[in-house]
């Protein structure tokens, strides 16, 4: 009887556990008029003309993709943010390449967040969206991207003085909200899987011991 209770407990854990936090897998900034693109998933030579978009979290200089590697950032409940850096374009200029920049964030749960920023005197974030998948809602709350008078990164590596001396800088932030009352799309945490597997193993072991204790008699 105690084994059936253990099975019920394992099932309850799987039902009650929340979804895992969404993971940011790529980010890109698109210029509105000159086909300028900075992208995190952009190794040298893979996409002609694109520069790398470097993400920094939790602070300046703490790059998530210093050498153009894939982004791995597990979002947490509440506010999430990152600083941005990209090599200067047009080369040799201090002006913004485009009158508007659009950010695109892609997550492993299928969500895509977008928003735009108007640099210069307007200095305005516009059009941030929100996406709900299962019990998780992701919302873009801030984005900026503009030409700065500093050399912080190169075209494909986060090293100063390997590209233009007037690079781009900015930031973005988004919120992640998990509704525990929504059951759709729940994904067990690894600890929950371990508990369930361990419980089933104990049940099997107990049943095996019970069978081994059955006495066999002959008439």
XYZ file of N, CA, C and O in Angstrom:
876
model
N 0.833 -1.209 0.000
C 0.000 0.000 0.000
C 0.869 1.261 0.000
O 0.564 2.244 -0.656
N 2.009 1.201 0.737
C 2.841 2.392 0.829
C 3.439 2.759 -0.518
O 3.751 3.912 -0.783
N 3.616 1.757 -1.415
C 4.182 2.047 -2.721
C 3.213 2.826 -3.593
O 3.601 3.667 -4.388
N 1.930 2.548 -3.443
C 0.946 3.305 -4.213
C 0.931 4.757 -3.775
O 0.739 5.667 -4.581
N 1.150 4.999 -2.467
C 1.241 6.375 -1.978
C 2.439 7.086 -2.588
O 2.374 8.269 -2.941
N 3.559 6.375 -2.718
C 4.759 6.976 -3.293
C 4.542 7.337 -4.751
O 4.954 8.395 -5.222
N 3.876 6.449 -5.484
C 3.569 6.746 -6.880
C 2.686 7.976 -6.998
O 2.893 8.831 -7.863
N 1.690 8.076 -6.129
C 0.790 9.227 -6.152
C 1.555 10.510 -5.855
O 1.311 11.561 -6.451
N 2.518 10.433 -4.928
C 3.309 11.613 -4.591
C 4.158 12.059 -5.772
O 4.290 13.242 -6.064
N 4.749 11.083 -6.493
C 5.556 11.421 -7.666
C 4.698 12.109 -8.724
O 5.108 13.095 -9.334
N 3.506 11.577 -8.946
C 2.608 12.173 -9.935
C 2.220 13.582 -9.527
O 2.126 14.493 -10.360
N 1.983 13.798 -8.240
C 1.599 15.128 -7.756
C 2.713 16.132 -7.978
O 2.477 17.288 -8.321
N 3.961 15.693 -7.785
C 5.090 16.592 -8.015
C 5.141 17.027 -9.461
O 5.352 18.196 -9.790
N 4.923 16.101 -10.387
C 4.972 16.439 -11.811
C 3.861 17.396 -12.199
O 4.037 18.279 -13.028
N 2.702 17.239 -11.624
C 1.588 18.117 -11.945
C 1.814 19.510 -11.384
O 1.496 20.520 -12.002
N 2.407 19.584 -10.181
C 2.508 20.859 -9.485
C 3.714 21.689 -9.899
O 3.739 22.892 -9.702
N 4.744 21.049 -10.479
C 5.964 21.795 -10.739
C 5.762 22.846 -11.822
O 5.044 22.615 -12.783
N 6.407 24.013 -11.697
C 6.251 25.075 -12.686
C 7.068 24.810 -13.925
O 7.959 23.966 -13.946
N 6.798 25.564 -14.976
C 7.583 25.464 -16.204
C 8.984 25.995 -15.968
O 9.201 26.871 -15.149
N 9.939 25.426 -16.687
C 11.286 25.947 -16.613
C 11.329 27.341 -17.230
O 10.561 27.662 -18.122
N 12.265 28.139 -16.738
C 12.413 29.483 -17.274
C 12.816 29.427 -18.732
O 13.568 28.558 -19.159
N 12.290 30.358 -19.512
C 12.660 30.425 -20.922
C 14.131 30.824 -21.047
O 14.680 31.528 -20.203
N 14.786 30.354 -22.094
C 16.192 30.652 -22.334
C 16.337 31.447 -23.619
O 15.830 31.059 -24.665
N 17.033 32.567 -23.524
C 17.314 33.389 -24.699
C 18.350 32.673 -25.564
O 19.436 32.324 -25.091
N 18.026 32.427 -26.827
C 18.952 31.700 -27.683
C 19.542 32.571 -28.787
O 20.550 32.201 -29.374
N 18.943 33.709 -29.095
C 19.558 34.611 -30.064
C 18.957 36.001 -29.935
O 17.859 36.177 -29.409
N 19.710 36.986 -30.426
C 19.243 38.371 -30.436
C 19.820 39.048 -31.667
O 20.898 38.692 -32.150
N 19.086 40.029 -32.186
C 19.557 40.755 -33.363
C 18.988 42.161 -33.353
O 17.882 42.396 -32.851
N 19.756 43.104 -33.901
C 19.300 44.474 -34.119
C 19.354 44.746 -35.623
O 20.383 44.523 -36.270
N 18.227 45.203 -36.158
C 18.106 45.470 -37.592
C 17.949 46.968 -37.825
O 17.123 47.623 -37.191
N 18.730 47.510 -38.763
C 18.548 48.885 -39.185
C 17.366 48.996 -40.129
O 17.068 48.074 -40.886
N 16.702 50.133 -40.111
C 15.445 50.257 -40.851
C 15.623 50.584 -42.328
O 14.745 50.261 -43.135
N 16.746 51.182 -42.712
C 16.849 51.671 -44.096
C 18.083 51.186 -44.844
O 18.065 51.114 -46.069
N 19.161 50.843 -44.159
C 20.419 50.535 -44.837
C 20.814 49.059 -44.746
O 21.967 48.721 -45.009
N 19.868 48.200 -44.376
C 20.118 46.766 -44.307
C 21.295 46.432 -43.391
O 22.080 45.519 -43.656
N 21.438 47.203 -42.320
C 22.476 46.930 -41.337
C 21.934 45.970 -40.293
O 20.808 46.130 -39.799
N 22.748 44.956 -39.942
C 22.316 43.926 -39.007
C 23.459 43.599 -38.057
O 24.590 43.385 -38.484
N 23.151 43.557 -36.772
C 24.045 43.016 -35.747
C 23.320 41.819 -35.143
O 22.176 41.941 -34.690
N 23.961 40.652 -35.104
C 23.282 39.445 -34.634
C 24.213 38.628 -33.748
O 25.417 38.535 -34.013
N 23.646 38.025 -32.690
C 24.463 37.184 -31.810
C 24.855 35.890 -32.510
O 25.950 35.378 -32.306
N 23.964 35.335 -33.318
C 24.259 34.091 -34.039
C 24.877 34.455 -35.385
O 24.250 34.356 -36.428
N 26.139 34.889 -35.355
C 26.740 35.437 -36.573
C 28.250 35.242 -36.549
O 29.008 36.170 -36.355
N 28.691 33.997 -36.720
C 30.125 33.735 -36.785
C 30.704 34.349 -38.053
O 30.000 34.486 -39.055
N 31.967 34.734 -38.041
C 32.575 35.358 -39.222
C 32.392 34.499 -40.470
O 32.667 33.303 -40.463
N 31.908 35.115 -41.524
C 31.762 34.421 -42.788
C 30.435 33.729 -42.992
O 30.119 33.288 -44.095
N 29.604 33.607 -41.934
C 28.347 32.882 -42.079
C 27.274 33.744 -42.736
O 26.432 33.237 -43.454
N 27.267 35.030 -42.435
C 26.280 35.936 -43.025
C 27.010 37.185 -43.506
O 27.432 37.997 -42.688
N 27.167 37.334 -44.784
C 27.964 38.414 -45.343
C 27.421 39.779 -44.924
O 26.232 40.058 -45.039
N 28.316 40.622 -44.405
C 27.938 41.988 -44.085
C 27.394 42.195 -42.692
O 27.226 43.332 -42.260
N 27.089 41.132 -41.949
C 26.547 41.279 -40.602
C 27.666 41.329 -39.569
O 28.656 40.602 -39.677
N 27.471 42.166 -38.552
C 28.380 42.212 -37.426
C 27.740 41.488 -36.248
O 26.542 41.214 -36.227
N 28.582 41.205 -35.228
C 28.076 40.534 -34.037
C 27.427 41.535 -33.088
O 27.940 42.640 -32.884
N 26.302 41.130 -32.513
C 25.662 41.880 -31.429
C 26.108 41.238 -30.126
O 25.775 40.081 -29.846
N 26.887 41.980 -29.334
C 27.409 41.446 -28.083
C 26.471 41.802 -26.933
O 26.049 42.952 -26.791
N 26.151 40.800 -26.115
C 25.302 40.995 -24.944
C 26.160 40.956 -23.687
O 27.052 40.099 -23.565
N 25.880 41.883 -22.767
C 26.630 41.970 -21.516
C 25.660 41.876 -20.339
O 24.714 42.653 -20.253
N 25.903 40.916 -19.472
C 25.053 40.725 -18.302
C 25.864 39.991 -17.242
O 26.557 39.030 -17.547
N 25.863 40.432 -15.968
C 24.963 41.443 -15.416
C 25.463 42.872 -15.525
O 24.747 43.793 -15.139
N 26.687 43.090 -16.019
C 27.177 44.456 -16.084
C 28.069 44.661 -17.294
O 28.353 43.740 -18.058
N 28.519 45.884 -17.490
C 29.383 46.217 -18.614
C 30.664 45.393 -18.567
O 31.295 45.264 -17.522
N 31.032 44.835 -19.700
C 32.240 44.024 -19.790
C 32.034 42.552 -19.543
O 32.897 41.739 -19.872
N 30.892 42.178 -18.971
C 30.592 40.765 -18.710
C 29.838 40.193 -19.909
O 28.624 40.027 -19.889
N 30.582 39.880 -20.965
C 29.972 39.469 -22.221
C 29.469 38.029 -22.161
O 30.153 37.140 -21.649
N 28.275 37.815 -22.715
C 27.730 36.468 -22.838
C 28.255 35.776 -24.087
O 28.186 34.547 -24.189
N 28.762 36.537 -25.035
C 29.278 35.976 -26.288
C 30.526 36.747 -26.732
O 30.577 37.291 -27.825
N 31.524 36.735 -25.893
C 32.739 37.518 -26.144
C 33.399 37.145 -27.462
O 33.950 37.995 -28.160
N 33.360 35.867 -27.821
C 34.004 35.396 -29.047
C 32.987 34.827 -30.027
O 33.246 33.820 -30.688
N 31.819 35.465 -30.081
C 30.816 35.103 -31.073
C 30.167 33.748 -30.809
O 29.597 33.135 -31.710
N 30.280 33.255 -29.575
C 29.653 31.976 -29.265
C 28.150 32.147 -29.062
O 27.639 33.251 -28.946
N 27.420 31.016 -29.030
C 25.969 31.058 -28.873
C 25.602 31.608 -27.495
O 26.320 31.421 -26.512
N 24.464 32.287 -27.446
C 23.968 32.851 -26.193
C 23.331 31.763 -25.344
O 22.591 30.903 -25.841
N 23.613 31.796 -24.044
C 22.939 30.910 -23.106
C 22.590 31.725 -21.872
O 23.433 31.963 -21.015
N 21.347 32.181 -21.802
C 20.907 33.010 -20.686
C 19.530 32.539 -20.254
O 18.558 32.674 -20.994
N 19.445 31.932 -19.084
C 18.167 31.456 -18.563
C 17.442 32.607 -17.872
O 17.916 33.132 -16.862
N 16.330 33.010 -18.435
C 15.553 34.101 -17.848
C 14.967 33.678 -16.507
O 14.662 32.509 -16.280
N 14.818 34.630 -15.618
C 14.215 34.364 -14.310
C 12.930 35.166 -14.183
O 12.661 36.082 -14.968
N 12.138 34.816 -13.214
C 10.891 35.537 -12.997
C 11.179 36.991 -12.643
O 12.119 37.293 -11.915
N 10.382 37.889 -13.207
C 10.576 39.312 -12.969
C 11.364 39.958 -14.094
O 11.308 39.534 -15.247
N 12.140 41.000 -13.760
C 12.862 41.779 -14.759
C 14.186 41.109 -15.142
O 14.926 40.629 -14.276
N 14.478 41.094 -16.431
C 15.741 40.602 -16.970
C 16.306 41.695 -17.889
O 15.546 42.377 -18.573
N 17.621 41.849 -17.934
C 18.181 42.911 -18.762
C 19.553 42.505 -19.277
O 20.195 41.579 -18.774
N 20.003 43.221 -20.294
C 21.364 43.062 -20.812
C 21.782 44.359 -21.490
O 20.939 45.086 -22.022
N 23.071 44.653 -21.443
C 23.631 45.759 -22.212
C 24.032 45.243 -23.589
O 24.345 44.063 -23.757
N 24.040 46.134 -24.579
C 24.349 45.771 -25.952
C 25.573 46.518 -26.445
O 25.822 47.656 -26.036
N 26.319 45.893 -27.349
C 27.439 46.555 -28.013
C 27.573 45.981 -29.416
O 27.361 44.791 -29.638
N 27.925 46.852 -30.365
C 28.137 46.430 -31.740
C 29.147 47.330 -32.405
O 29.255 48.523 -32.083
N 29.906 46.775 -33.334
C 30.936 47.563 -34.004
C 30.320 48.676 -34.853
O 29.202 48.540 -35.358
N 31.062 49.776 -35.010
C 30.548 50.943 -35.709
C 30.265 50.711 -37.188
O 31.000 50.028 -37.895
N 29.160 51.255 -37.632
C 28.763 51.207 -39.041
C 27.852 52.419 -39.275
O 26.928 52.635 -38.484
N 28.101 53.249 -40.193
C 29.112 53.286 -41.242
C 30.511 53.526 -40.668
O 30.661 54.330 -39.769
N 31.540 52.857 -41.272
C 32.908 53.041 -40.774
C 33.368 54.487 -40.904
O 33.116 55.157 -41.906
N 34.021 54.968 -39.844
C 34.583 56.309 -39.865
C 33.612 57.416 -39.550
O 34.004 58.582 -39.484
N 32.347 57.105 -39.331
C 31.340 58.126 -39.053
C 30.977 58.108 -37.578
O 31.180 57.119 -36.870
N 30.447 59.223 -37.099
C 29.909 59.280 -35.737
C 28.385 59.296 -35.750
O 27.756 59.417 -34.693
N 27.788 59.195 -36.935
C 26.337 59.247 -37.068
C 25.730 57.848 -37.024
O 26.371 56.854 -37.372
N 24.471 57.768 -36.614
C 23.757 56.502 -36.656
C 23.541 56.069 -38.100
O 23.266 56.892 -38.983
N 23.662 54.764 -38.332
C 23.492 54.250 -39.691
C 22.052 54.321 -40.157
O 21.783 54.405 -41.360
N 21.088 54.297 -39.222
C 19.661 54.241 -39.561
C 18.868 55.148 -38.629
O 19.261 55.368 -37.472
N 17.724 55.638 -39.094
C 16.877 56.480 -38.237
C 16.060 55.674 -37.230
O 15.449 56.252 -36.336
N 16.051 54.342 -37.386
C 15.297 53.488 -36.464
C 15.963 52.126 -36.430
O 16.410 51.604 -37.454
N 16.011 51.534 -35.227
C 16.555 50.186 -35.049
C 15.500 49.284 -34.422
O 14.748 49.716 -33.541
N 15.464 48.029 -34.893
C 14.486 47.064 -34.372
C 15.228 45.905 -33.705
O 16.144 45.331 -34.283
N 14.818 45.582 -32.486
C 15.392 44.468 -31.733
C 14.519 43.232 -31.886
O 13.284 43.328 -31.890
N 15.152 42.080 -31.997
C 14.431 40.806 -32.021
C 15.115 39.826 -31.073
O 16.297 39.519 -31.239
N 14.381 39.339 -30.080
C 14.874 38.342 -29.128
C 14.130 37.042 -29.359
O 12.903 37.027 -29.414
N 14.860 35.934 -29.464
C 14.254 34.623 -29.696
C 14.551 33.713 -28.511
O 15.701 33.627 -28.063
N 13.507 33.027 -28.016
C 13.632 32.165 -26.851
C 13.378 30.709 -27.232
O 12.701 30.423 -28.228
N 13.893 29.789 -26.402
C 13.773 28.379 -26.747
C 12.366 27.828 -26.565
O 12.083 26.713 -27.013
N 11.458 28.581 -25.936
C 10.074 28.107 -25.841
C 9.229 28.577 -27.023
O 8.017 28.364 -27.052
N 9.868 29.206 -28.009
C 9.169 29.655 -29.211
C 8.770 31.111 -29.212
O 8.314 31.625 -30.233
N 8.940 31.804 -28.097
C 8.565 33.218 -28.025
C 9.563 34.078 -28.794
O 10.773 33.810 -28.797
N 9.055 35.127 -29.444
C 9.889 36.115 -30.134
C 9.420 37.500 -29.691
O 8.261 37.868 -29.912
N 10.316 38.250 -29.058
C 10.001 39.604 -28.617
C 10.627 40.609 -29.573
O 11.781 40.442 -29.997
N 9.878 41.642 -29.932
C 10.384 42.681 -30.826
C 10.018 44.060 -30.280
O 9.035 44.220 -29.554
N 10.829 45.032 -30.643
C 10.568 46.418 -30.287
C 11.518 47.305 -31.058
O 12.532 46.828 -31.585
N 11.227 48.587 -31.135
C 12.033 49.509 -31.929
C 12.518 50.685 -31.092
O 11.939 51.011 -30.050
N 13.592 51.297 -31.584
C 14.173 52.460 -30.912
C 14.525 53.516 -31.953
O 15.126 53.212 -32.989
N 14.137 54.753 -31.685
C 14.453 55.889 -32.547
C 15.572 56.683 -31.872
O 15.360 57.279 -30.811
N 16.813 56.668 -32.438
C 17.929 57.358 -31.794
C 17.898 58.864 -32.062
O 16.959 59.384 -32.674
N 18.949 59.516 -31.604
C 19.070 60.955 -31.845
C 18.255 61.764 -30.858
O 18.083 61.394 -29.705
N 17.711 62.863 -31.344
C 16.974 63.775 -30.466
C 15.669 63.162 -29.974
O 15.166 63.512 -28.902
N 15.101 62.206 -30.758
C 13.840 61.583 -30.341
C 14.049 60.655 -29.161
O 13.302 60.670 -28.180
N 15.064 59.781 -29.258
C 15.451 58.920 -28.135
C 14.241 58.190 -27.546
O 13.917 58.318 -26.372
N 13.562 57.373 -28.388
C 12.283 56.797 -27.973
C 12.226 55.295 -28.243
O 12.612 54.832 -29.318
N 11.769 54.537 -27.255
C 11.485 53.114 -27.396
C 10.013 52.958 -27.764
O 9.133 53.509 -27.104
N 9.746 52.196 -28.838
C 8.365 52.042 -29.301
C 8.094 50.583 -29.657
O 8.984 49.850 -30.069
N 6.854 50.198 -29.493
C 6.372 48.943 -30.063
C 6.812 47.668 -29.394
O 6.852 46.618 -30.041
N 7.144 47.682 -28.109
C 7.492 46.434 -27.443
C 6.285 45.520 -27.316
O 5.195 45.957 -26.974
N 6.470 44.210 -27.581
C 5.353 43.274 -27.544
C 5.450 42.332 -26.356
O 6.420 42.332 -25.600
N 4.427 41.505 -26.184
C 4.367 40.480 -25.146
C 3.866 39.192 -25.775
O 3.019 39.208 -26.664
N 4.411 38.053 -25.307
C 4.030 36.748 -25.833
C 3.756 35.821 -24.660
O 4.557 35.744 -23.718
N 2.621 35.096 -24.721
C 2.279 34.111 -23.709
C 2.289 32.729 -24.335
O 1.608 32.480 -25.330
N 3.073 31.832 -23.760
C 3.127 30.438 -24.198
C 2.947 29.560 -22.971
O 3.752 29.612 -22.040
N 1.884 28.752 -22.971
C 1.577 27.966 -21.781
C 1.278 28.885 -20.616
O 0.401 29.744 -20.689
N 2.034 28.722 -19.538
C 1.813 29.568 -18.364
C 2.877 30.651 -18.217
O 3.004 31.267 -17.169
N 3.662 30.880 -19.272
C 4.757 31.843 -19.219
C 4.495 33.018 -20.156
O 4.204 32.822 -21.334
N 4.598 34.237 -19.623
C 4.450 35.453 -20.416
C 5.754 36.220 -20.409
O 6.328 36.499 -19.356
N 6.245 36.549 -21.604
C 7.450 37.350 -21.774
C 7.063 38.684 -22.399
O 6.319 38.717 -23.378
N 7.575 39.787 -21.839
C 7.213 41.132 -22.308
C 8.468 41.981 -22.453
O 9.257 42.090 -21.505
N 8.658 42.589 -23.625
C 9.774 43.505 -23.831
C 9.403 44.862 -23.243
O 8.392 45.453 -23.615
N 10.227 45.380 -22.346
C 9.892 46.613 -21.645
C 10.819 47.777 -21.976
O 10.495 48.929 -21.689
N 11.991 47.496 -22.579
C 12.909 48.586 -22.877
C 13.897 48.132 -23.952
O 14.278 46.968 -24.015
N 14.323 49.081 -24.804
C 15.348 48.819 -25.811
C 15.933 50.146 -26.257
O 15.197 51.113 -26.501
N 17.267 50.197 -26.357
C 17.947 51.358 -26.929
C 19.177 50.882 -27.682
O 19.769 49.843 -27.354
N 19.571 51.646 -28.717
C 20.737 51.291 -29.533
C 21.145 52.530 -30.309
O 20.373 53.046 -31.126
N 22.356 53.042 -30.043
C 22.769 54.287 -30.686
C 24.287 54.357 -30.791
O 25.007 53.637 -30.072
N 24.771 55.222 -31.681
C 26.207 55.390 -31.906
C 26.829 56.067 -30.690
O 26.296 57.050 -30.161
N 27.964 55.532 -30.256
C 28.683 56.138 -29.136
C 30.083 56.528 -29.592
O 30.572 56.045 -30.608
N 30.717 57.394 -28.850
C 32.056 57.858 -29.205
C 33.092 57.050 -28.439
O 33.918 57.590 -27.693
N 33.049 55.724 -28.616
C 33.966 54.843 -27.907
C 34.231 53.600 -28.743
O 33.376 53.162 -29.515
N 35.416 53.042 -28.571
C 35.781 51.806 -29.237
C 35.734 50.688 -28.205
O 36.627 50.559 -27.373
N 34.683 49.884 -28.229
C 34.489 48.850 -27.210
C 34.600 47.438 -27.758
O 35.004 46.524 -27.038
N 34.230 47.228 -29.022
C 34.246 45.879 -29.598
C 34.673 45.960 -31.064
O 34.714 47.033 -31.661
N 34.960 44.788 -31.641
C 35.238 44.685 -33.059
C 34.055 44.071 -33.783
O 33.005 43.822 -33.191
N 34.199 43.789 -35.083
C 33.077 43.234 -35.846
C 32.608 41.879 -35.334
O 31.411 41.587 -35.315
N 33.569 41.021 -34.879
C 33.203 39.653 -34.498
C 33.735 39.224 -33.141
O 33.446 38.112 -32.702
N 34.510 40.071 -32.482
C 35.063 39.737 -31.171
C 35.004 40.968 -30.281
O 35.204 42.089 -30.752
N 34.738 40.734 -28.998
C 34.593 41.838 -28.051
C 35.965 42.331 -27.604
O 36.363 42.208 -26.441
N 36.698 42.896 -28.565
C 38.025 43.436 -28.306
C 38.098 44.832 -28.935
O 37.799 44.983 -30.122
N 38.488 45.851 -28.174
C 38.591 47.195 -28.754
C 39.640 47.276 -29.860
O 40.549 46.455 -29.935
N 39.474 48.263 -30.748
C 40.446 48.632 -31.773
C 40.632 47.561 -32.843
O 41.683 47.488 -33.476
N 39.634 46.703 -33.038
C 39.722 45.756 -34.145
C 38.757 46.140 -35.260
O 38.699 45.464 -36.270
N 38.012 47.211 -35.076
C 37.078 47.661 -36.096
C 36.988 49.175 -36.060
O 38.001 49.862 -35.985
N 35.791 49.700 -36.095
C 35.591 51.143 -36.062
C 35.772 51.682 -34.648
O 35.542 50.978 -33.664
N 36.150 52.955 -34.534
C 36.386 53.551 -33.214
C 35.152 54.213 -32.628
O 35.212 54.745 -31.521
N 34.046 54.214 -33.355
C 32.785 54.776 -32.850
C 31.721 53.687 -32.910
O 30.972 53.570 -33.875
N 31.669 52.885 -31.839
C 30.795 51.719 -31.816
C 29.386 52.070 -31.348
O 29.096 53.208 -30.978
N 28.525 51.060 -31.345
C 27.145 51.222 -30.891
C 26.979 50.623 -29.492
O 27.633 49.638 -29.151
N 26.118 51.244 -28.724
C 25.833 50.762 -27.377
C 24.343 50.907 -27.107
O 23.659 51.736 -27.715
N 23.844 50.096 -26.191
C 22.422 50.165 -25.844
C 22.091 49.156 -24.772
O 22.984 48.657 -24.072
N 20.836 48.850 -24.654
C 20.400 47.873 -23.667
C 18.995 47.396 -24.018
O 18.322 47.979 -24.871
N 18.562 46.329 -23.370
C 17.159 45.912 -23.435
C 16.777 45.298 -22.107
O 17.642 44.882 -21.319
N 15.493 45.256 -21.849
C 14.978 44.566 -20.660
C 13.649 43.920 -21.006
O 12.905 44.406 -21.863
N 13.373 42.801 -20.357
C 12.091 42.123 -20.522
C 11.702 41.494 -19.197
O 12.555 41.275 -18.315
N 10.426 41.239 -19.045
C 9.930 40.583 -17.843
C 9.421 39.190 -18.188
O 8.899 38.962 -19.280
N 9.606 38.279 -17.262
C 9.039 36.938 -17.388
C 8.089 36.700 -16.220
O 8.471 36.853 -15.063
N 6.861 36.356 -16.550
C 5.836 36.089 -15.536
C 5.316 34.673 -15.733
O 4.929 34.306 -16.848
N 5.314 33.882 -14.668
C 4.813 32.508 -14.723
C 3.551 32.418 -13.886
O 3.548 32.753 -12.695
N 2.470 31.989 -14.503
C 1.191 31.842 -13.827
C 1.060 30.408 -13.317
O 0.875 29.484 -14.110
N 1.147 30.185 -12.001
C 1.085 28.818 -11.478
C -0.285 28.177 -11.633
O -0.428 26.958 -11.494
N -1.298 28.985 -11.932
C -2.643 28.428 -12.076
C -2.947 27.902 -13.460
O -4.013 27.340 -13.704
N -2.017 28.078 -14.401
C -2.223 27.607 -15.763
C -1.438 26.324 -15.949
O -0.220 26.300 -15.782
N -2.131 25.250 -16.317
C -1.470 23.949 -16.417
C -0.874 23.673 -17.769
O -0.034 22.798 -17.908
N -1.300 24.373 -18.807
C -0.826 24.064 -20.159
C 0.644 24.393 -20.293
O 1.112 25.429 -19.836
N 1.352 23.494 -20.912
C 2.745 23.731 -21.230
C 3.691 23.576 -20.059
O 4.833 24.017 -20.124
N 3.243 22.933 -18.957
C 4.133 22.747 -17.837
C 5.225 21.754 -18.190
O 4.972 20.709 -18.768
N 6.458 22.086 -17.805
C 7.597 21.215 -18.070
C 8.262 20.902 -16.749
O 8.656 21.813 -16.029
N 8.398 19.616 -16.380
C 8.996 19.283 -15.087
C 10.443 19.750 -15.007
O 11.194 19.691 -15.983
N 10.819 20.234 -13.829
C 12.212 20.570 -13.582
C 13.024 19.277 -13.486
O 12.484 18.211 -13.188
N 14.349 19.319 -13.715
C 15.176 18.116 -13.600
C 15.060 17.442 -12.234
O 15.086 16.216 -12.136
N 14.929 18.250 -11.158
C 14.797 17.661 -9.830
C 13.513 16.845 -9.714
O 13.469 15.822 -9.016
N 12.452 17.298 -10.386
C 11.190 16.576 -10.334
C 11.293 15.235 -11.057
O 10.771 14.215 -10.611
N 11.973 15.262 -12.221
C 12.191 13.993 -12.933
C 12.981 13.033 -12.060
O 12.697 11.826 -12.009
N 14.015 13.533 -11.385
C 14.840 12.675 -10.540
C 14.012 12.060 -9.417
O 14.152 10.876 -9.088
N 13.132 12.852 -8.810
C 12.283 12.345 -7.739
C 11.356 11.262 -8.254
O 11.169 10.220 -7.610
N 10.770 11.490 -9.434
C 9.849 10.500 -9.980
C 10.576 9.195 -10.297
O 10.113 8.106 -9.944
N 11.737 9.307 -10.972
C 12.486 8.094 -11.328
C 12.933 7.357 -10.082
O 12.857 6.123 -10.002
N 13.408 8.105 -9.085
C 13.812 7.473 -7.838
C 12.661 6.771 -7.158
O 12.802 5.660 -6.622
N 11.486 7.387 -7.162
C 10.319 6.765 -6.548
C 9.906 5.495 -7.254
O 9.593 4.478 -6.622
N 9.910 5.521 -8.576
C 9.553 4.316 -9.332
C 10.564 3.198 -9.089
O 10.203 2.016 -9.027
N 11.848 3.563 -8.950
C 12.866 2.553 -8.682
C 12.624 1.895 -7.332
O 12.759 0.679 -7.177
N 12.262 2.706 -6.333
C 11.966 2.147 -5.014
C 10.762 1.233 -5.048
O 10.731 0.173 -4.405
N 9.744 1.626 -5.818
C 8.548 0.783 -5.940
C 8.919 -0.557 -6.558
O 8.522 -1.632 -6.089
N 9.700 -0.522 -7.639
C 10.101 -1.769 -8.286
C 10.923 -2.645 -7.382
O 10.741 -3.868 -7.346
N 11.837 -2.024 -6.628
C 12.667 -2.795 -5.705
C 11.823 -3.444 -4.614
O 12.011 -4.604 -4.259
N 10.842 -2.676 -4.096
C 9.982 -3.228 -3.050
C 9.147 -4.392 -3.548
O 9.001 -5.413 -2.867
N 8.588 -4.258 -4.735
C 7.780 -5.354 -5.292
C 8.632 -6.587 -5.544
O 8.193 -7.716 -5.342
N 9.856 -6.380 -5.975
C 10.749 -7.519 -6.235
C 11.069 -8.261 -4.948
O 11.088 -9.496 -4.910
N 11.291 -7.509 -3.864
C 11.578 -8.152 -2.575
C 10.373 -8.918 -2.063
O 10.504 -9.995 -1.509
N 9.188 -8.364 -2.288
C 7.980 -9.056 -1.836
C 7.821 -10.378 -2.558
O 7.463 -11.389 -1.974
N 8.093 -10.411 -3.874
C 7.966 -11.660 -4.626
C 8.987 -12.685 -4.165
O 8.728 -13.889 -4.125
N 10.193 -12.200 -3.787
C 11.240 -13.140 -3.375
C 10.928 -13.804 -2.051
O 11.498 -14.843 -1.711
N 9.995 -13.199 -1.249
C 9.677 -13.748 0.061
C 8.518 -14.758 0.004
O 8.159 -15.339 0.997
N 7.875 -14.932 -1.124
C 6.756 -15.845 -1.214
C 7.254 -17.270 -1.114
O 8.129 -17.702 -1.887
N 6.749 -18.039 -0.175
C 7.183 -19.425 0.027
C 6.441 -20.323 -0.962
O 5.252 -20.194 -1.182
N 7.173 -21.273 -1.508
C 6.595 -22.245 -2.442
C 6.531 -23.596 -1.757
O 7.547 -24.109 -1.264
N 5.359 -24.175 -1.640
C 5.172 -25.482 -0.993
C 4.619 -26.465 -1.984
O 3.953 -26.099 -2.953
N 4.936 -27.720 -1.773
C 4.465 -28.779 -2.658
C 3.631 -29.780 -1.843
O 3.966 -30.093 -0.683
N 2.569 -30.253 -2.417
C 1.705 -31.227 -1.730
C 2.408 -32.583 -1.652
O 3.169 -32.945 -2.554
